[in-house]
Amino acid sequence: MFDNLNYDRRRFLGTAAMTLAATQFGMTNVGGQELTPKAVQLPTERALVSIRNATTWLNSTPLTAADIRGKVVLIDFWTYTCINWLRTLPYVRAWANKYKDQGLVVIGVHTPEFAFEKNVENVRRAAKDMRVDYPIAVDNGYMIWNAFENRYWPALYFIDGQGQIRDHQFGEGDYERAERIIQQLLKEAGTGGTQQELTAIEASGAEVAADWGSLKSPENYLGYDRTENFASPGGAVLDKRHVYELPKKLKLNQWALSGDWTVEKQAITLNKAQGRIANRFHARDLHLVIGPSASDKPVRFRVLIDGLPPVAAHGVDVDNQGYGMVTEQRLYQLIRQPKPIADRQFEIEFLDSGVDAFAFTFG
């Protein structure tokens, strides 16, 4: 998931991104009529590094340099629980479909963040659910990630028909600029790029862009290796079962537990039913990466916001009374609240034992 310093940066995309694209591509009528681009000289960063060391491939036979020679290639580093990547997916998916007949090859390099994301069947299921039908290089050993010297999800690398990396882009936003680069590289390759209109996107669910102006809560992991602001009295007991209590009051961006939990390095695990997680947050959306401890045992839950059912503030994975079920290891959208956005207290109670919780993300 993308580093927190970029939360502020992405709040100012929109017009700022359009202005950047206008400056770089010589476009006119910024913020008004249709933009008219002209070609610019994109630098050559380096040659495309090898993609041969994938653990396996999905949606494709293994691709080699010979298979993509003469093609414009977009490499997209992702991991399927990353909310930052999920919000870029509608654009990448649309570009893959729009430009495939003009010579664009999109390759999604799935480099896992959490251990369960190394399970190829989990990646296969996620790709199907998210309609990722372009070739996927499963990079469980971080071989491709390290060869690119990459550090971020999401990350885009733009490769021309000669096999040279011509540009890169980290994180969300700058979609107009990214599509103009694709168009220009297709023109240079002589295979397409003649359509100058930009792709119109209507995202839904977790793919909708964040409400950056209202976002005051950063991503937070729940395992002890990277968590912050844990507020249950007495602190966390590491790698052992322990009964926790919620404090009388949470400050903004603090979180806490009640019930019988084990706090481990990467996740927290509920040992007995009726355990709760609470978080005081300020954002339109709240997501939680969770999964059943046993793959064949769904876990029922109920969500409350400020002590009440979410009603109009429920996310896509709960009903208006806050009820839902954990059936697989993935990101669940639990809250999408209407304005006005204010500090709110979120609680999720698990009605069954045997759930693992990994990270909060917001939007």
Coordinates of C-alpha atoms in Angstrom, one line a residue:
M1 CA 0.0 0.0 0.0
F2 CA 1.2 3.5 -0.7
D3 CA 3.3 5.4 1.8
N4 CA 1.4 7.8 4.0
L5 CA 3.3 10.9 2.9
N6 CA 1.3 10.8 -0.4
Y7 CA -2.1 11.2 1.2
D8 CA -1.8 15.0 1.2
R9 CA -0.3 15.0 -2.3
R10 CA -3.2 13.2 -3.8
R11 CA -5.8 15.6 -2.4
F12 CA -4.6 18.2 -4.9
L13 CA -4.9 16.0 -8.1
G14 CA -7.9 16.8 -10.3
T15 CA -7.2 20.3 -11.8
A16 CA -3.6 20.1 -10.7
A17 CA -3.1 16.8 -12.6
M18 CA -4.7 18.3 -15.6
T19 CA -2.4 21.3 -15.4
L20 CA 0.6 19.0 -15.1
A21 CA -0.6 17.1 -18.2
A22 CA -1.1 20.3 -20.0
T23 CA 2.4 21.5 -19.2
Q24 CA 4.0 18.3 -20.2
F25 CA 2.0 17.5 -23.3
G26 CA 1.5 21.1 -24.6
M27 CA -2.3 20.9 -24.3
T28 CA -4.6 23.9 -24.6
N29 CA -7.9 24.9 -23.0
V30 CA -7.1 23.4 -19.6
G31 CA -10.3 23.1 -17.6
G32 CA -12.4 24.2 -20.6
Q33 CA -12.7 22.7 -24.0
E34 CA -11.3 19.4 -25.2
L35 CA -7.5 19.3 -24.9
T36 CA -5.2 19.1 -27.9
P37 CA -2.0 17.3 -27.1
K38 CA 1.3 17.5 -29.0
A39 CA 4.1 15.0 -28.8
V40 CA 6.9 15.5 -26.2
Q41 CA 10.2 13.8 -25.8
L42 CA 9.9 11.2 -23.1
P43 CA 13.3 10.3 -21.7
T44 CA 14.6 6.7 -21.8
E45 CA 15.0 5.6 -18.2
R46 CA 16.4 2.1 -18.8
A47 CA 15.8 -1.1 -20.6
L48 CA 12.9 -3.3 -19.5
V49 CA 14.2 -5.8 -16.9
S50 CA 13.3 -9.4 -17.0
I51 CA 9.8 -10.7 -16.2
R52 CA 10.8 -14.3 -16.6
N53 CA 11.1 -15.0 -12.8
A54 CA 7.4 -15.0 -12.1
T55 CA 6.1 -17.7 -9.7
T56 CA 3.4 -18.5 -12.2
W57 CA 1.2 -16.7 -14.8
L58 CA -2.6 -16.2 -14.8
N59 CA -4.7 -15.3 -17.8
S60 CA -1.8 -16.0 -20.1
T61 CA 1.0 -18.4 -20.9
P62 CA 4.4 -17.1 -19.5
L63 CA 5.4 -14.0 -21.5
T64 CA 9.0 -13.4 -22.6
A65 CA 10.8 -10.4 -24.1
A66 CA 10.2 -12.0 -27.5
D67 CA 6.5 -12.2 -26.9
I68 CA 6.2 -8.4 -26.3
R69 CA 8.8 -7.2 -28.7
G70 CA 7.4 -4.3 -30.7
K71 CA 4.5 -3.8 -28.3
V72 CA 3.9 -0.9 -25.9
V73 CA 3.8 -2.5 -22.4
L74 CA 2.3 -1.1 -19.2
I75 CA 3.6 -2.9 -16.1
D76 CA 1.2 -2.5 -13.1
F77 CA 2.5 -3.6 -9.7
W78 CA -0.4 -4.6 -7.4
T79 CA -1.5 -6.6 -4.5
Y80 CA -5.2 -7.4 -4.3
T81 CA -6.0 -6.0 -0.8
C82 CA -4.4 -2.6 -1.5
I83 CA -7.0 0.2 -1.5
N84 CA -4.7 2.6 -3.4
W85 CA -4.3 0.0 -6.2
L86 CA -8.1 -0.8 -6.2
R87 CA -8.8 2.9 -6.9
T88 CA -6.5 2.9 -9.9
L89 CA -7.9 -0.4 -11.3
P90 CA -10.9 1.1 -13.3
Y91 CA -8.4 3.1 -15.4
V92 CA -5.9 0.3 -16.0
R93 CA -8.7 -2.1 -16.8
A94 CA -10.2 0.4 -19.3
W95 CA -6.8 1.2 -20.9
A96 CA -6.1 -2.5 -21.4
N97 CA -9.4 -3.0 -23.2
K98 CA -9.3 0.3 -25.2
Y99 CA -5.8 0.0 -26.6
K100 CA -5.2 -3.8 -26.8
D101 CA -6.0 -3.8 -30.6
Q102 CA -3.6 -0.9 -31.0
G103 CA -0.6 -2.7 -29.6
L104 CA -0.8 -2.2 -25.8
V105 CA 0.0 -5.1 -23.5
V106 CA -0.9 -4.6 -19.9
I107 CA 0.9 -6.9 -17.4
G108 CA -0.2 -6.9 -13.8
V109 CA 2.7 -8.0 -11.5
H110 CA 1.1 -9.3 -8.3
T111 CA 3.6 -8.9 -5.5
P112 CA 2.0 -9.9 -2.2
E113 CA 1.9 -7.7 1.0
F114 CA 0.3 -10.3 3.3
A115 CA 1.1 -14.0 3.5
F116 CA -2.4 -15.1 2.3
E117 CA -1.8 -13.0 -0.9
K118 CA 0.8 -15.6 -1.8
N119 CA -1.9 -18.2 -2.3
V120 CA -2.3 -18.3 -6.1
E121 CA -5.9 -19.4 -5.8
N122 CA -6.7 -16.3 -3.7
V123 CA -5.1 -14.2 -6.4
R124 CA -7.0 -16.1 -9.2
R125 CA -10.3 -15.6 -7.3
A126 CA -9.6 -11.9 -6.7
A127 CA -8.6 -11.3 -10.3
K128 CA -11.9 -12.9 -11.5
D129 CA -14.0 -10.9 -9.0
M130 CA -12.2 -7.7 -10.0
R131 CA -12.4 -8.4 -13.7
V132 CA -8.6 -8.3 -14.1
D133 CA -8.4 -10.3 -17.4
Y134 CA -5.1 -9.1 -18.7
P135 CA -1.9 -11.2 -18.1
I136 CA -0.8 -11.5 -14.5
A137 CA 2.7 -12.4 -13.4
V138 CA 2.5 -13.8 -9.8
D139 CA 5.6 -12.4 -8.1
N140 CA 5.6 -14.3 -4.7
G141 CA 9.4 -14.2 -4.4
Y142 CA 9.6 -10.4 -5.1
M143 CA 12.0 -11.3 -8.0
I144 CA 10.3 -8.9 -10.5
W145 CA 9.7 -6.3 -7.8
N146 CA 13.4 -6.2 -6.9
A147 CA 14.5 -6.3 -10.5
F148 CA 12.5 -3.1 -11.1
E149 CA 13.8 -1.7 -7.7
N150 CA 10.1 -1.0 -7.0
R151 CA 8.8 0.1 -3.6
Y152 CA 5.2 0.9 -4.1
W153 CA 1.7 -0.5 -4.7
P154 CA 0.4 0.7 -7.1
A155 CA 3.3 1.5 -9.5
L156 CA 3.1 1.9 -13.3
Y157 CA 6.0 1.5 -15.7
F158 CA 5.6 2.6 -19.3
I159 CA 7.7 0.6 -21.9
D160 CA 8.0 1.5 -25.5
G161 CA 8.1 -0.8 -28.6
Q162 CA 11.9 -1.0 -28.3
G163 CA 11.8 -2.4 -24.8
Q164 CA 12.8 0.8 -23.0
I165 CA 11.2 2.1 -19.9
R166 CA 10.2 5.6 -20.8
D167 CA 8.3 6.7 -17.7
H168 CA 6.9 5.6 -14.4
Q169 CA 4.2 6.7 -12.0
F170 CA 3.7 5.8 -8.3
G171 CA 0.4 5.9 -6.4
E172 CA -3.0 7.2 -7.4
G173 CA -4.0 10.0 -9.7
D174 CA -2.4 11.6 -12.8
Y175 CA -4.6 9.4 -15.0
E176 CA -4.8 11.9 -17.8
R177 CA -1.0 12.1 -18.0
A178 CA -0.7 8.3 -17.9
E179 CA -3.1 7.8 -20.8
R180 CA -1.4 10.5 -22.9
I181 CA 1.9 8.6 -22.4
I182 CA 0.3 5.4 -23.6
Q183 CA -1.1 7.2 -26.6
Q184 CA 2.3 8.7 -27.4
L185 CA 4.2 5.5 -27.1
L186 CA 1.6 3.8 -29.4
K187 CA 2.2 6.5 -32.0
E188 CA 5.9 6.1 -31.8
A189 CA 5.5 2.4 -32.3
G190 CA 3.3 3.1 -35.4
T191 CA 0.5 0.8 -34.1
G192 CA -2.1 3.2 -32.8
G193 CA -2.7 6.0 -30.4
T194 CA -4.7 8.1 -32.9
Q195 CA -7.7 8.4 -30.6
Q196 CA -7.0 11.5 -28.5
E197 CA -10.1 11.5 -26.3
L198 CA -9.4 10.4 -22.7
T199 CA -11.2 7.4 -21.2
A200 CA -14.3 8.2 -19.1
I201 CA -14.5 6.2 -15.9
E202 CA -17.5 5.5 -13.7
A203 CA -16.1 3.7 -10.7
S204 CA -18.2 1.9 -8.0
G205 CA -17.7 0.3 -4.6
A206 CA -14.2 0.3 -3.3
E207 CA -12.9 1.5 -6.7
V208 CA -14.3 5.0 -6.2
A209 CA -11.7 7.7 -5.7
A210 CA -11.1 8.8 -2.1
D211 CA -12.7 11.9 -0.7
W212 CA -9.3 13.5 -0.2
G213 CA -10.7 16.7 1.2
S214 CA -12.3 14.8 4.1
L215 CA -9.6 12.3 4.8
K216 CA -7.9 12.7 8.1
S217 CA -7.2 9.0 9.0
P218 CA -4.2 7.2 7.6
E219 CA -3.9 3.5 6.9
N220 CA -3.1 1.5 10.0
Y221 CA -1.9 -2.1 10.4
L222 CA -3.2 -4.3 13.3
G223 CA -0.3 -6.7 13.7
Y224 CA 2.3 -5.5 16.2
D225 CA 5.0 -5.2 13.6
R226 CA 3.6 -2.0 12.1
T227 CA 0.6 -0.9 14.1
E228 CA 0.2 2.6 15.7
N229 CA -2.1 4.1 18.3
F230 CA -3.3 1.0 20.1
A231 CA -5.4 2.1 23.1
S232 CA -6.7 -0.9 25.0
P233 CA -5.8 -0.5 28.7
G234 CA -2.5 -2.2 29.5
G235 CA -1.4 -2.3 25.9
A236 CA -0.9 -5.3 23.7
V237 CA 0.3 -8.8 24.9
L238 CA 2.3 -10.2 22.0
D239 CA 1.8 -13.7 20.5
K240 CA -0.4 -14.8 23.5
R241 CA -4.1 -15.0 24.1
H242 CA -5.3 -12.1 26.1
V243 CA -8.7 -10.6 27.1
Y244 CA -8.8 -6.9 26.2
E245 CA -11.2 -4.1 27.1
L246 CA -12.1 -0.9 25.2
P247 CA -11.1 2.3 26.9
K248 CA -13.7 4.7 28.0
K249 CA -12.9 7.1 25.1
L250 CA -10.8 6.9 21.9
K251 CA -9.0 9.8 20.4
L252 CA -8.9 10.4 16.7
N253 CA -7.1 7.5 14.9
Q254 CA -6.7 5.4 18.0
W255 CA -8.0 1.8 17.9
A256 CA -8.7 -0.8 20.6
L257 CA -9.9 -4.4 21.2
S258 CA -12.4 -6.1 23.5
G259 CA -12.6 -9.8 24.0
D260 CA -10.2 -12.7 23.7
W261 CA -7.6 -12.0 21.0
T262 CA -4.1 -13.0 20.0
V263 CA -2.0 -10.1 18.7
E264 CA 0.6 -11.4 16.2
K265 CA 3.2 -9.8 14.0
Q266 CA 1.1 -9.4 10.9
A267 CA -2.5 -9.8 12.2
I268 CA -4.8 -10.1 15.2
T269 CA -6.8 -13.3 15.7
L270 CA -10.1 -13.6 17.5
N271 CA -10.2 -16.7 19.8
K272 CA -13.8 -16.4 21.2
A273 CA -17.0 -15.0 19.7
Q274 CA -18.2 -11.5 20.6
G275 CA -14.8 -9.9 20.2
R276 CA -14.8 -6.3 19.0
I277 CA -12.5 -3.9 17.2
A278 CA -13.1 -0.1 17.7
N279 CA -11.5 2.7 15.7
R280 CA -12.1 6.5 15.9
F281 CA -11.7 7.8 12.4
H282 CA -12.4 10.8 10.1
A283 CA -13.1 9.7 6.5
R284 CA -15.9 9.0 4.1
D285 CA -14.9 5.3 3.7
L286 CA -13.6 2.8 6.2
H287 CA -12.2 -0.6 5.0
L288 CA -10.8 -3.5 6.9
V289 CA -8.7 -6.3 5.5
I290 CA -10.0 -9.4 7.2
G291 CA -10.4 -13.1 6.6
P292 CA -11.6 -16.3 8.3
S293 CA -8.9 -18.2 10.2
A294 CA -10.2 -21.4 8.6
S295 CA -11.1 -21.1 4.9
D296 CA -14.2 -23.2 5.3
K297 CA -15.7 -21.3 8.3
P298 CA -17.5 -18.0 7.5
V299 CA -17.6 -15.5 10.4
R300 CA -20.7 -13.3 11.0
F301 CA -20.2 -9.7 12.1
R302 CA -22.1 -6.5 12.9
V303 CA -20.9 -3.0 12.3
L304 CA -21.9 0.1 14.4
I305 CA -21.0 3.8 13.9
D306 CA -21.3 6.0 16.9
G307 CA -23.1 3.1 18.6
L308 CA -25.9 2.8 16.0
P309 CA -26.5 0.8 12.9
P310 CA -24.9 2.5 9.9
V311 CA -28.1 2.8 7.8
A312 CA -27.2 5.2 4.9
A313 CA -23.5 5.0 6.0
H314 CA -23.1 1.3 5.3
G315 CA -20.4 0.0 2.9
V316 CA -20.9 -2.5 0.1
D317 CA -20.0 -5.5 2.3
V318 CA -22.7 -4.8 5.0
D319 CA -26.4 -4.2 5.0
N320 CA -28.0 -1.0 6.4
Q321 CA -28.2 -2.6 9.8
G322 CA -24.5 -3.3 9.7
Y323 CA -24.7 -7.1 9.3
G324 CA -22.2 -9.0 7.1
M325 CA -20.1 -12.1 6.8
V326 CA -16.4 -12.8 6.4
T327 CA -16.1 -15.5 3.8
E328 CA -12.6 -15.0 2.3
Q329 CA -9.4 -13.1 2.9
R330 CA -9.8 -9.7 1.3
L331 CA -10.5 -6.0 1.8
Y332 CA -14.1 -5.3 3.0
Q333 CA -15.8 -2.0 2.6
L334 CA -17.7 -1.4 5.9
I335 CA -18.5 2.3 5.9
R336 CA -19.3 4.8 3.2
Q337 CA -20.9 7.7 4.9
P338 CA -22.7 10.7 3.4
K339 CA -21.6 14.2 4.2
P340 CA -21.0 15.9 6.5
I341 CA -17.9 13.9 7.4
A342 CA -16.8 14.2 11.1
D343 CA -14.9 12.2 13.7
R344 CA -16.9 9.0 14.2
Q345 CA -16.4 5.9 16.3
F346 CA -16.5 2.6 14.3
E347 CA -17.0 -0.8 16.0
I348 CA -17.2 -4.2 14.5
E349 CA -18.4 -7.1 16.6
F350 CA -17.7 -10.7 15.4
L351 CA -20.5 -13.0 16.3
D352 CA -18.3 -16.1 15.7
S353 CA -14.7 -16.8 16.6
G354 CA -11.9 -17.5 14.1
V355 CA -11.3 -14.3 12.2
D356 CA -7.9 -12.6 11.3
A357 CA -7.8 -8.8 10.9
F358 CA -4.8 -7.2 9.1
A359 CA -5.3 -3.5 8.4
F360 CA -7.6 -0.5 8.3
T361 CA -7.7 1.7 5.2
F362 CA -9.7 4.8 4.5
G363 CA -11.0 6.9 1.6

